[in-house]
PDB file of C-alpha atoms in Angstrom:
ATOM      1  CA  MET K   1       0.453   0.372   0.247  1.00 85.00           C
ATOM      2  CA  THR K   2       1.429   3.087  -0.436  1.00 96.00           C
ATOM      3  CA  THR K   3       1.990   6.116   2.499  1.00 97.00           C
ATOM      4  CA  ILE K   4       1.550   9.393   2.302  1.00 98.00           C
ATOM      5  CA  ALA K   5       2.677  11.234   5.557  1.00 98.00           C
ATOM      6  CA  PHE K   6       0.533  14.680   5.378  1.00 97.00           C
ATOM      7  CA  ILE K   7       2.020  17.389   7.225  1.00 97.00           C
ATOM      8  CA  GLY K   8      -0.973  20.116   7.127  1.00 96.00           C
ATOM      9  CA  THR K   9      -4.270  18.918   8.555  1.00 94.00           C
ATOM     10  CA  GLY K  10      -5.914  22.700   8.785  1.00 91.00           C
ATOM     11  CA  ILE K  11      -9.731  23.413   6.660  1.00 90.00           C
ATOM     12  CA  MET K  12      -7.947  22.672   3.722  1.00 94.00           C
ATOM     13  CA  GLY K  13      -5.585  19.937   4.680  1.00 96.00           C
ATOM     14  CA  LYS K  14      -8.272  17.319   6.438  1.00 97.00           C
ATOM     15  CA  PRO K  15     -10.731  17.249   4.107  1.00 97.00           C
ATOM     16  CA  MET K  16      -7.902  16.982   0.983  1.00 98.00           C
ATOM     17  CA  ALA K  17      -6.771  13.829   3.464  1.00 98.00           C
ATOM     18  CA  GLU K  18      -9.861  11.845   4.213  1.00 98.00           C
ATOM     19  CA  ASN K  19     -10.246  11.947   0.611  1.00 98.00           C
ATOM     20  CA  LEU K  20      -6.880  10.101   0.144  1.00 98.00           C
ATOM     21  CA  GLN K  21      -7.797   8.554   2.661  1.00 97.00           C
ATOM     22  CA  LYS K  22     -10.161   7.217   1.239  1.00 97.00           C
ATOM     23  CA  ALA K  23      -9.599   6.882  -2.421  1.00 97.00           C
ATOM     24  CA  GLY K  24      -7.274   3.778  -0.519  1.00 96.00           C
ATOM     25  CA  TYR K  25      -3.706   5.049   0.742  1.00 97.00           C
ATOM     26  CA  GLN K  26      -2.117   4.885   4.180  1.00 97.00           C
ATOM     27  CA  LEU K  27      -2.250   7.858   6.133  1.00 97.00           C
ATOM     28  CA  HIS K  28       1.446   8.409   7.976  1.00 97.00           C
ATOM     29  CA  LEU K  29       0.097  12.503  10.367  1.00 96.00           C
ATOM     30  CA  SER K  30       3.179  14.388  12.438  1.00 92.00           C
ATOM     31  CA  GLU K  31       1.490  15.696  15.505  1.00 87.00           C
ATOM     32  CA  ARG K  32       4.353  18.241  15.839  1.00 77.00           C
ATOM     33  CA  ARG K  33       2.292  20.988  16.249  1.00 73.00           C
ATOM     34  CA  SER K  34      -0.754  19.923  16.822  1.00 73.00           C
ATOM     35  CA  SER K  35      -3.604  16.354  17.466  1.00 81.00           C
ATOM     36  CA  ALA K  36      -4.431  14.746  14.783  1.00 83.00           C
ATOM     37  CA  PRO K  37      -7.874  14.760  13.658  1.00 89.00           C
ATOM     38  CA  ASN K  38      -9.576  11.561  15.143  1.00 92.00           C
ATOM     39  CA  THR K  39     -11.956  11.584  12.141  1.00 93.00           C
ATOM     40  CA  LEU K  40      -8.446  10.127  10.351  1.00 95.00           C
ATOM     41  CA  LYS K  41      -7.280   9.282  13.304  1.00 93.00           C
ATOM     42  CA  GLU K  42     -10.399   6.553  13.077  1.00 93.00           C
ATOM     43  CA  GLY K  43     -10.478   6.138   9.252  1.00 94.00           C
ATOM     44  CA  GLY K  44      -6.731   4.081  10.694  1.00 94.00           C
ATOM     45  CA  ALA K  45      -3.681   7.199   9.502  1.00 95.00           C
ATOM     46  CA  LYS K  46      -0.775   6.483  12.078  1.00 96.00           C
ATOM     47  CA  THR K  47       0.286   9.205  14.239  1.00 95.00           C
ATOM     48  CA  PHE K  48       4.278  10.537  15.103  1.00 95.00           C
ATOM     49  CA  ALA K  49       5.937  12.429  17.130  1.00 93.00           C
ATOM     50  CA  THR K  50       8.149  14.223  14.513  1.00 94.00           C
ATOM     51  CA  HIS K  51       7.021  15.308  11.741  1.00 95.00           C
ATOM     52  CA  ARG K  52      10.958  13.884  10.284  1.00 96.00           C
ATOM     53  CA  GLU K  53       8.857  10.688  12.061  1.00 96.00           C
ATOM     54  CA  ALA K  54       6.133  10.790  10.628  1.00 96.00           C
ATOM     55  CA  VAL K  55       7.770  10.575   6.988  1.00 97.00           C
ATOM     56  CA  GLN K  56      10.495   8.061   7.317  1.00 95.00           C
ATOM     57  CA  ASP K  57       8.358   5.506   5.157  1.00 95.00           C
ATOM     58  CA  ALA K  58       6.173   6.605   3.410  1.00 97.00           C
ATOM     59  CA  ASP K  59       6.879   7.158  -0.114  1.00 98.00           C
ATOM     60  CA  PHE K  60       5.010  10.983  -0.449  1.00 98.00           C
ATOM     61  CA  ILE K  61       4.961  13.557   1.949  1.00 98.00           C
ATOM     62  CA  ILE K  62       2.625  16.081   0.691  1.00 98.00           C
ATOM     63  CA  ILE K  63       3.178  19.598   2.998  1.00 98.00           C
ATOM     64  CA  MET K  64      -0.128  21.156   3.268  1.00 97.00           C
ATOM     65  CA  VAL K  65      -0.016  25.109   5.502  1.00 95.00           C
ATOM     66  CA  PRO K  66      -0.286  28.712   5.540  1.00 91.00           C
ATOM     67  CA  ASP K  67       2.980  29.961   4.303  1.00 93.00           C
ATOM     68  CA  THR K  68       6.464  29.965   3.109  1.00 95.00           C
ATOM     69  CA  PRO K  69       8.447  29.675   6.547  1.00 96.00           C
ATOM     70  CA  GLN K  70       6.050  27.633   8.291  1.00 96.00           C
ATOM     71  CA  VAL K  71       6.558  24.834   4.515  1.00 97.00           C
ATOM     72  CA  ASP K  72      10.604  25.954   5.160  1.00 97.00           C
ATOM     73  CA  GLU K  73      10.465  24.747   8.715  1.00 96.00           C
ATOM     74  CA  VAL K  74       9.221  21.393   7.525  1.00 97.00           C
ATOM     75  CA  LEU K  75      11.602  20.926   5.019  1.00 98.00           C
ATOM     76  CA  PHE K  76      15.099  22.293   7.197  1.00 97.00           C
ATOM     77  CA  GLY K  77      14.028  23.082  10.220  1.00 94.00           C
ATOM     78  CA  ALA K  78      15.162  21.217  13.872  1.00 87.00           C
ATOM     79  CA  GLU K  79      12.511  18.635  13.439  1.00 85.00           C
ATOM     80  CA  GLY K  80      12.918  18.929   9.556  1.00 93.00           C
ATOM     81  CA  ILE K  81      12.511  16.094   6.696  1.00 97.00           C
ATOM     82  CA  GLU K  82      15.282  16.486   5.209  1.00 97.00           C
ATOM     83  CA  ALA K  83      17.364  13.977   6.872  1.00 95.00           C
ATOM     84  CA  ALA K  84      14.783  11.435   6.291  1.00 97.00           C
ATOM     85  CA  LEU K  85      14.266  11.777   2.716  1.00 97.00           C
ATOM     86  CA  ASP K  86      16.109  10.320  -0.123  1.00 97.00           C
ATOM     87  CA  ALA K  87      15.606   8.767  -3.305  1.00 97.00           C
ATOM     88  CA  SER K  88      12.274   6.808  -2.470  1.00 97.00           C
ATOM     89  CA  LYS K  89      10.100   9.899  -1.676  1.00 98.00           C
ATOM     90  CA  THR K  90       8.444  12.477  -3.351  1.00 98.00           C
ATOM     91  CA  VAL K  91       7.514  15.286  -1.764  1.00 98.00           C
ATOM     92  CA  ILE K  92       4.664  17.762  -2.540  1.00 98.00           C
ATOM     93  CA  ASP K  93       4.022  20.575  -2.036  1.00 98.00           C
ATOM     94  CA  MET K  94       0.791  21.720  -2.428  1.00 98.00           C
ATOM     95  CA  SER K  95       1.209  25.069  -0.298  1.00 97.00           C
ATOM     96  CA  SER K  96       0.973  28.137  -1.456  1.00 94.00           C
ATOM     97  CA  ILE K  97       3.960  30.387  -0.554  1.00 95.00           C
ATOM     98  CA  SER K  98       6.794  31.952  -2.802  1.00 94.00           C
ATOM     99  CA  PRO K  99       7.476  31.142  -6.284  1.00 94.00           C
ATOM    100  CA  ILE K 100      11.072  32.698  -5.511  1.00 92.00           C
ATOM    101  CA  GLU K 101      11.611  30.034  -3.178  1.00 95.00           C
ATOM    102  CA  THR K 102      10.009  27.335  -4.131  1.00 97.00           C
ATOM    103  CA  LYS K 103      12.229  27.252  -6.695  1.00 97.00           C
ATOM    104  CA  GLN K 104      14.864  27.277  -4.003  1.00 97.00           C
ATOM    105  CA  PHE K 105      13.273  25.054  -1.806  1.00 98.00           C
ATOM    106  CA  ALA K 106      13.206  22.524  -5.391  1.00 98.00           C
ATOM    107  CA  ALA K 107      17.217  22.563  -5.609  1.00 98.00           C
ATOM    108  CA  ARG K 108      17.557  21.562  -2.236  1.00 98.00           C
ATOM    109  CA  VAL K 109      15.391  18.623  -2.203  1.00 98.00           C
ATOM    110  CA  LYS K 110      17.397  16.826  -5.026  1.00 97.00           C
ATOM    111  CA  GLU K 111      20.413  16.962  -3.576  1.00 97.00           C
ATOM    112  CA  SER K 112      19.114  14.337  -1.389  1.00 96.00           C
ATOM    113  CA  GLY K 113      18.092  12.850  -4.060  1.00 97.00           C
ATOM    114  CA  ALA K 114      13.622  13.062  -3.299  1.00 98.00           C
ATOM    115  CA  ALA K 115      11.279  14.917  -6.155  1.00 98.00           C
ATOM    116  CA  TYR K 116       9.853  17.481  -5.876  1.00 98.00           C
ATOM    117  CA  LEU K 117       6.866  19.229  -7.232  1.00 98.00           C
ATOM    118  CA  ASP K 118       4.480  22.586  -6.234  1.00 98.00           C
ATOM    119  CA  ALA K 119       1.071  21.462  -6.219  1.00 98.00           C
ATOM    120  CA  PRO K 120      -0.739  24.760  -4.688  1.00 97.00           C
ATOM    121  CA  VAL K 121      -4.669  24.100  -5.216  1.00 96.00           C
ATOM    122  CA  SER K 122      -8.128  26.622  -6.173  1.00 93.00           C
ATOM    123  CA  GLY K 123     -11.666  25.870  -4.677  1.00 89.00           C
ATOM    124  CA  GLY K 124     -11.294  26.974  -1.498  1.00 86.00           C
ATOM    125  CA  GLU K 125     -12.668  23.787   1.933  1.00 89.00           C
ATOM    126  CA  VAL K 126     -15.223  23.502  -0.102  1.00 89.00           C
ATOM    127  CA  GLY K 127     -13.853  22.021  -3.559  1.00 94.00           C
ATOM    128  CA  ALA K 128     -11.668  20.165  -1.215  1.00 96.00           C
ATOM    129  CA  ILE K 129     -14.697  18.461   0.721  1.00 96.00           C
ATOM    130  CA  ASN K 130     -16.097  17.865  -2.667  1.00 97.00           C
ATOM    131  CA  ALA K 131     -12.764  16.790  -4.291  1.00 98.00           C
ATOM    132  CA  THR K 132     -13.635  18.776  -6.808  1.00 97.00           C
ATOM    133  CA  LEU K 133      -9.392  21.026  -6.270  1.00 98.00           C
ATOM    134  CA  THR K 134      -7.557  22.771  -9.257  1.00 97.00           C
ATOM    135  CA  ILE K 135      -4.296  21.363  -8.593  1.00 98.00           C
ATOM    136  CA  MET K 136      -1.693  23.175 -10.549  1.00 98.00           C
ATOM    137  CA  VAL K 137       1.750  21.511 -10.905  1.00 98.00           C
ATOM    138  CA  GLY K 138       5.689  22.549 -10.583  1.00 98.00           C
ATOM    139  CA  GLY K 139       7.633  19.376 -11.950  1.00 98.00           C
ATOM    140  CA  ALA K 140       9.516  17.212 -13.915  1.00 98.00           C
ATOM    141  CA  GLU K 141       6.896  15.095 -16.068  1.00 98.00           C
ATOM    142  CA  THR K 142       8.365  11.882 -14.964  1.00 98.00           C
ATOM    143  CA  ASP K 143       7.758  12.988 -11.148  1.00 98.00           C
ATOM    144  CA  PHE K 144       4.408  14.399 -11.678  1.00 98.00           C
ATOM    145  CA  GLU K 145       2.890  11.449 -13.939  1.00 98.00           C
ATOM    146  CA  LYS K 146       3.924   9.226 -10.478  1.00 98.00           C
ATOM    147  CA  ALA K 147       2.139  11.842  -7.554  1.00 98.00           C
ATOM    148  CA  PHE K 148      -1.795  11.509 -10.447  1.00 98.00           C
ATOM    149  CA  PRO K 149      -3.472   9.648  -8.807  1.00 98.00           C
ATOM    150  CA  LEU K 150      -2.817  10.783  -5.158  1.00 98.00           C
ATOM    151  CA  PHE K 151      -4.366  14.286  -7.569  1.00 98.00           C
ATOM    152  CA  GLY K 152      -7.038  13.011  -8.778  1.00 98.00           C
ATOM    153  CA  ALA K 153      -8.179  11.606  -5.211  1.00 98.00           C
ATOM    154  CA  MET K 154      -8.465  15.681  -4.167  1.00 98.00           C
ATOM    155  CA  GLY K 155      -9.758  17.106  -7.363  1.00 98.00           C
ATOM    156  CA  GLN K 156     -10.635  16.996 -10.820  1.00 96.00           C
ATOM    157  CA  ASN K 157      -8.866  19.923 -12.744  1.00 96.00           C
ATOM    158  CA  ILE K 158      -5.071  18.434 -12.815  1.00 98.00           C
ATOM    159  CA  ASN K 159      -2.654  20.370 -14.978  1.00 98.00           C
ATOM    160  CA  LEU K 160       1.322  19.924 -14.823  1.00 98.00           C
ATOM    161  CA  VAL K 161       2.438  23.503 -15.523  1.00 98.00           C
ATOM    162  CA  GLY K 162       6.152  23.207 -15.935  1.00 98.00           C
ATOM    163  CA  ASP K 163       8.931  23.048 -13.980  1.00 98.00           C
ATOM    164  CA  CYS K 164       9.710  23.393 -10.181  1.00 98.00           C
ATOM    165  CA  GLY K 165       7.734  26.769  -8.773  1.00 97.00           C
ATOM    166  CA  ALA K 166       5.458  26.874 -12.104  1.00 98.00           C
ATOM    167  CA  GLY K 167       2.542  25.998  -9.847  1.00 98.00           C
ATOM    168  CA  GLN K 168       2.892  28.909  -7.523  1.00 97.00           C
ATOM    169  CA  VAL K 169       2.952  31.224 -10.953  1.00 97.00           C
ATOM    170  CA  CYS K 170      -0.196  29.766 -11.465  1.00 97.00           C
ATOM    171  CA  LYS K 171      -1.448  29.819  -8.338  1.00 97.00           C
ATOM    172  CA  VAL K 172      -0.428  33.764  -7.548  1.00 97.00           C
ATOM    173  CA  ALA K 173      -1.469  34.343 -11.021  1.00 97.00           C
ATOM    174  CA  ASN K 174      -5.136  32.829  -9.423  1.00 94.00           C
ATOM    175  CA  GLN K 175      -5.962  34.908  -6.698  1.00 96.00           C
ATOM    176  CA  ILE K 176      -4.313  37.616  -8.407  1.00 98.00           C
ATOM    177  CA  ILE K 177      -7.528  36.333 -10.341  1.00 97.00           C
ATOM    178  CA  VAL K 178     -10.136  35.677  -7.499  1.00 96.00           C
ATOM    179  CA  ALA K 179      -9.453  38.570  -5.429  1.00 98.00           C
ATOM    180  CA  LEU K 180      -9.915  41.440  -8.613  1.00 98.00           C
ATOM    181  CA  ASN K 181     -13.425  39.505  -8.780  1.00 98.00           C
ATOM    182  CA  ILE K 182     -13.996  39.744  -5.845  1.00 98.00           C
ATOM    183  CA  GLU K 183     -13.251  43.311  -5.230  1.00 98.00           C
ATOM    184  CA  ALA K 184     -16.004  44.000  -9.208  1.00 98.00           C
ATOM    185  CA  VAL K 185     -19.139  41.868  -7.164  1.00 98.00           C
ATOM    186  CA  SER K 186     -18.502  43.272  -3.862  1.00 98.00           C
ATOM    187  CA  GLU K 187     -18.512  46.481  -5.807  1.00 98.00           C
ATOM    188  CA  ALA K 188     -21.491  45.091  -8.486  1.00 98.00           C
ATOM    189  CA  LEU K 189     -23.909  44.881  -5.281  1.00 98.00           C
ATOM    190  CA  VAL K 190     -23.637  47.757  -3.098  1.00 98.00           C
ATOM    191  CA  PHE K 191     -24.419  49.683  -6.483  1.00 98.00           C
ATOM    192  CA  ALA K 192     -26.766  47.934  -7.196  1.00 98.00           C
ATOM    193  CA  SER K 193     -28.825  48.489  -3.872  1.00 98.00           C
ATOM    194  CA  LYS K 194     -27.767  51.665  -3.278  1.00 98.00           C
ATOM    195  CA  ALA K 195     -29.173  52.599  -6.218  1.00 98.00           C
ATOM    196  CA  GLY K 196     -32.228  51.203  -5.240  1.00 98.00           C
ATOM    197  CA  ALA K 197     -32.809  47.127  -6.364  1.00 98.00           C
ATOM    198  CA  ASP K 198     -32.611  43.963  -4.546  1.00 98.00           C
ATOM    199  CA  PRO K 199     -28.630  42.726  -4.154  1.00 98.00           C
ATOM    200  CA  ALA K 200     -30.212  39.434  -4.110  1.00 98.00           C
ATOM    201  CA  ARG K 201     -32.379  39.306  -7.127  1.00 98.00           C
ATOM    202  CA  ILE K 202     -29.436  42.059  -9.208  1.00 98.00           C
ATOM    203  CA  ARG K 203     -26.564  39.181  -8.884  1.00 98.00           C
ATOM    204  CA  ASN K 204     -29.941  36.104 -10.055  1.00 97.00           C
ATOM    205  CA  ALA K 205     -30.339  38.007 -13.051  1.00 97.00           C
ATOM    206  CA  LEU K 206     -26.474  38.419 -13.777  1.00 98.00           C
ATOM    207  CA  LEU K 207     -25.888  34.940 -12.691  1.00 97.00           C
ATOM    208  CA  GLY K 208     -27.014  34.187 -16.484  1.00 91.00           C
ATOM    209  CA  GLY K 209     -25.558  36.103 -18.067  1.00 93.00           C
ATOM    210  CA  PHE K 210     -21.405  37.368 -19.599  1.00 97.00           C
ATOM    211  CA  ALA K 211     -21.705  38.263 -15.867  1.00 97.00           C
ATOM    212  CA  ASN K 212     -21.276  34.347 -14.101  1.00 97.00           C
ATOM    213  CA  SER K 213     -18.412  33.591 -12.577  1.00 96.00           C
ATOM    214  CA  LYS K 214     -17.724  30.338  -9.678  1.00 93.00           C
ATOM    215  CA  VAL K 215     -16.813  33.698  -7.119  1.00 96.00           C
ATOM    216  CA  LEU K 216     -20.691  35.593  -8.090  1.00 98.00           C
ATOM    217  CA  GLU K 217     -22.287  32.778  -8.079  1.00 96.00           C
ATOM    218  CA  VAL K 218     -20.364  30.547  -4.025  1.00 94.00           C
ATOM    219  CA  HIS K 219     -19.284  33.904  -2.980  1.00 97.00           C
ATOM    220  CA  GLY K 220     -22.069  36.910  -4.023  1.00 98.00           C
ATOM    221  CA  GLU K 221     -24.452  34.254  -1.877  1.00 98.00           C
ATOM    222  CA  ARG K 222     -21.884  34.442   0.904  1.00 97.00           C
ATOM    223  CA  MET K 223     -22.386  38.850   0.715  1.00 98.00           C
ATOM    224  CA  VAL K 224     -26.104  38.690   0.283  1.00 98.00           C
ATOM    225  CA  LYS K 225     -26.666  36.526   3.076  1.00 97.00           C
ATOM    226  CA  GLY K 226     -23.561  37.525   5.326  1.00 97.00           C
ATOM    227  CA  THR K 227     -21.822  34.386   6.472  1.00 96.00           C
ATOM    228  CA  PHE K 228     -18.796  35.379   5.728  1.00 97.00           C
ATOM    229  CA  ASP K 229     -17.205  31.804   8.444  1.00 93.00           C
ATOM    230  CA  PRO K 230     -14.893  30.772   6.354  1.00 87.00           C
ATOM    231  CA  GLY K 231     -13.612  29.593   3.675  1.00 82.00           C
ATOM    232  CA  PHE K 232     -10.745  31.125   2.773  1.00 89.00           C
ATOM    233  CA  ARG K 233      -9.409  33.818   5.176  1.00 92.00           C
ATOM    234  CA  ILE K 234      -8.828  36.829   4.437  1.00 97.00           C
ATOM    235  CA  ARG K 235      -4.891  36.749   5.923  1.00 95.00           C
ATOM    236  CA  LEU K 236      -3.934  33.931   3.277  1.00 91.00           C
ATOM    237  CA  HIS K 237      -5.386  35.848   0.703  1.00 95.00           C
ATOM    238  CA  GLN K 238      -3.484  39.088   1.973  1.00 97.00           C
ATOM    239  CA  LYS K 239      -0.042  37.028   1.959  1.00 95.00           C
ATOM    240  CA  ASP K 240      -0.843  35.316  -1.601  1.00 95.00           C
ATOM    241  CA  LEU K 241      -1.085  39.287  -2.764  1.00 97.00           C
ATOM    242  CA  ASN K 242       2.201  40.306  -0.746  1.00 96.00           C
ATOM    243  CA  LEU K 243       3.606  36.997  -3.214  1.00 95.00           C
ATOM    244  CA  ALA K 244       1.838  39.067  -6.594  1.00 96.00           C
ATOM    245  CA  LEU K 245       3.035  42.722  -6.024  1.00 97.00           C
ATOM    246  CA  THR K 246       6.507  41.916  -4.959  1.00 94.00           C
ATOM    247  CA  GLY K 247       6.590  39.427  -8.027  1.00 92.00           C
ATOM    248  CA  ALA K 248       5.217  42.117  -9.973  1.00 95.00           C
ATOM    249  CA  LYS K 249       7.886  44.144  -8.035  1.00 95.00           C
ATOM    250  CA  ALA K 250      10.331  42.165  -9.491  1.00 92.00           C
ATOM    251  CA  LEU K 251       9.837  41.766 -12.824  1.00 92.00           C
ATOM    252  CA  GLY K 252       8.259  45.814 -13.167  1.00 96.00           C
ATOM    253  CA  VAL K 253       4.414  44.626 -14.485  1.00 97.00           C
ATOM    254  CA  ALA K 254       2.106  47.505 -13.494  1.00 98.00           C
ATOM    255  CA  LEU K 255      -0.665  45.195 -10.861  1.00 98.00           C
ATOM    256  CA  PRO K 256      -2.805  48.113 -10.132  1.00 98.00           C
ATOM    257  CA  ASN K 257      -5.926  46.672  -9.337  1.00 98.00           C
ATOM    258  CA  THR K 258      -4.026  43.783  -7.484  1.00 98.00           C
ATOM    259  CA  GLN K 259      -3.011  46.867  -4.374  1.00 98.00           C
ATOM    260  CA  SER K 260      -6.825  47.736  -5.068  1.00 98.00           C
ATOM    261  CA  ALA K 261      -7.641  44.590  -4.394  1.00 98.00           C
ATOM    262  CA  GLN K 262      -5.443  43.875  -1.306  1.00 98.00           C
ATOM    263  CA  ASP K 263      -6.105  47.815  -0.173  1.00 98.00           C
ATOM    264  CA  LEU K 264      -9.063  46.954   0.865  1.00 98.00           C
ATOM    265  CA  PHE K 265      -8.300  43.461   1.966  1.00 98.00           C
ATOM    266  CA  GLY K 266      -6.083  45.677   3.778  1.00 98.00           C
ATOM    267  CA  LEU K 267      -9.691  48.128   5.891  1.00 98.00           C
ATOM    268  CA  CYS K 268     -11.551  44.644   6.879  1.00 98.00           C
ATOM    269  CA  ALA K 269      -8.205  43.813   8.713  1.00 98.00           C
ATOM    270  CA  GLU K 270      -7.969  46.827  10.680  1.00 97.00           C
ATOM    271  CA  GLN K 271     -11.776  46.769  11.043  1.00 95.00           C
ATOM    272  CA  GLY K 272     -10.878  42.883  13.132  1.00 97.00           C
ATOM    273  CA  GLY K 273     -11.642  40.536  10.184  1.00 97.00           C
ATOM    274  CA  GLN K 274      -8.059  39.344   8.901  1.00 97.00           C
ATOM    275  CA  ASP K 275     -10.191  36.014   9.667  1.00 96.00           C
ATOM    276  CA  TRP K 276     -13.347  36.293   7.800  1.00 97.00           C
ATOM    277  CA  ASP K 277     -13.731  34.746   4.634  1.00 96.00           C
ATOM    278  CA  HIS K 278     -12.665  36.881   1.208  1.00 97.00           C
ATOM    279  CA  SER K 279     -15.364  37.266   0.396  1.00 98.00           C
ATOM    280  CA  ALA K 280     -16.256  40.320   3.669  1.00 98.00           C
ATOM    281  CA  LEU K 281     -14.488  41.996   1.055  1.00 98.00           C
ATOM    282  CA  ILE K 282     -17.833  44.353   0.405  1.00 98.00           C
ATOM    283  CA  LYS K 283     -16.997  44.831   4.010  1.00 98.00           C
ATOM    284  CA  ALA K 284     -14.904  47.612   2.386  1.00 98.00           C
ATOM    285  CA  ILE K 285     -17.167  48.380   0.312  1.00 98.00           C
ATOM    286  CA  GLU K 286     -19.596  48.833   2.227  1.00 98.00           C
ATOM    287  CA  SER K 287     -17.405  51.461   4.634  1.00 97.00           C
ATOM    288  CA  LEU K 288     -16.585  53.750   2.207  1.00 98.00           C
ATOM    289  CA  SER K 289     -20.013  54.118   0.193  1.00 98.00           C
ATOM    290  CA  ASP K 290     -21.341  54.445   3.903  1.00 97.00           C
ATOM    291  CA  HIS K 291     -24.076  51.516   2.211  1.00 98.00           C
ATOM    292  CA  ASN K 292     -24.030  47.841   3.833  1.00 97.00           C
ATOM    293  CA  ILE K 293     -26.835  45.727   1.743  1.00 98.00           C
ATOM    294  CA  ARG K 294     -28.058  43.124   4.343  1.00 96.00           C
ATOM    295  CA  GLY K 295     -29.251  47.018   5.900  1.00 89.00           C
ATOM    296  CA  GLU K 296     -26.822  45.892   8.855  1.00 84.00           C
TER     297      GLU K 296
END
């Protein structure tokens, strides 16, 4: 049986790991940071005190943690997995982190003989639960093919987009599009509401036209109902847009609307909304417009 060490069982990681377990894979979980979810332990996952112990006898290591420093710690920290890596193992980082540092991580991991894929995802908690994630992969084609059955247990739209680091570049591009779409839907609903129209009816009408999008469908409903439990947290989208803006500065690329979305997320954070779902960007537009579409 193929064994997967899965490190990072939070909002996204837990359902991803559950779907791998349902597909018949043996899971090894690290309890270095927190206790492993009971659902995974009840399903037969083995737990270990450290990351290094968890990956010792694993064929694949999947990392799903919040940011670049956490990936660095998992790989190369005091209790990191580097010392346990060899040519029999494949490291798959499914976190959303810096493309530049991803290339550095990949080069160092490959020195151990292990393979490395960066494979960030899109689709949010719903996609993770339903195994419908979009998975954007960077790495060698042979390593991608070897890992493809694992990806198939977690997602549907699975693409190799280039060498190591390209998956993270694709994810940053994805987050730019999602953020700007959230901003557009927010502005449209606030405009419609302040003009005297029912934002729920406006949203329903727009779902049938060229303005339709997944953001209008899912997040538009959250905006209308005011249900902003994450989901995907604002602070994590801020992190992703910071990667975009930092990269754009280094490349000499103008991203004016990305900066606008980042500023609006910042307004939400100032209101204590770092852990709101990112659809709550509408609260920043409402604040600037002195108008709440839900009449609150």
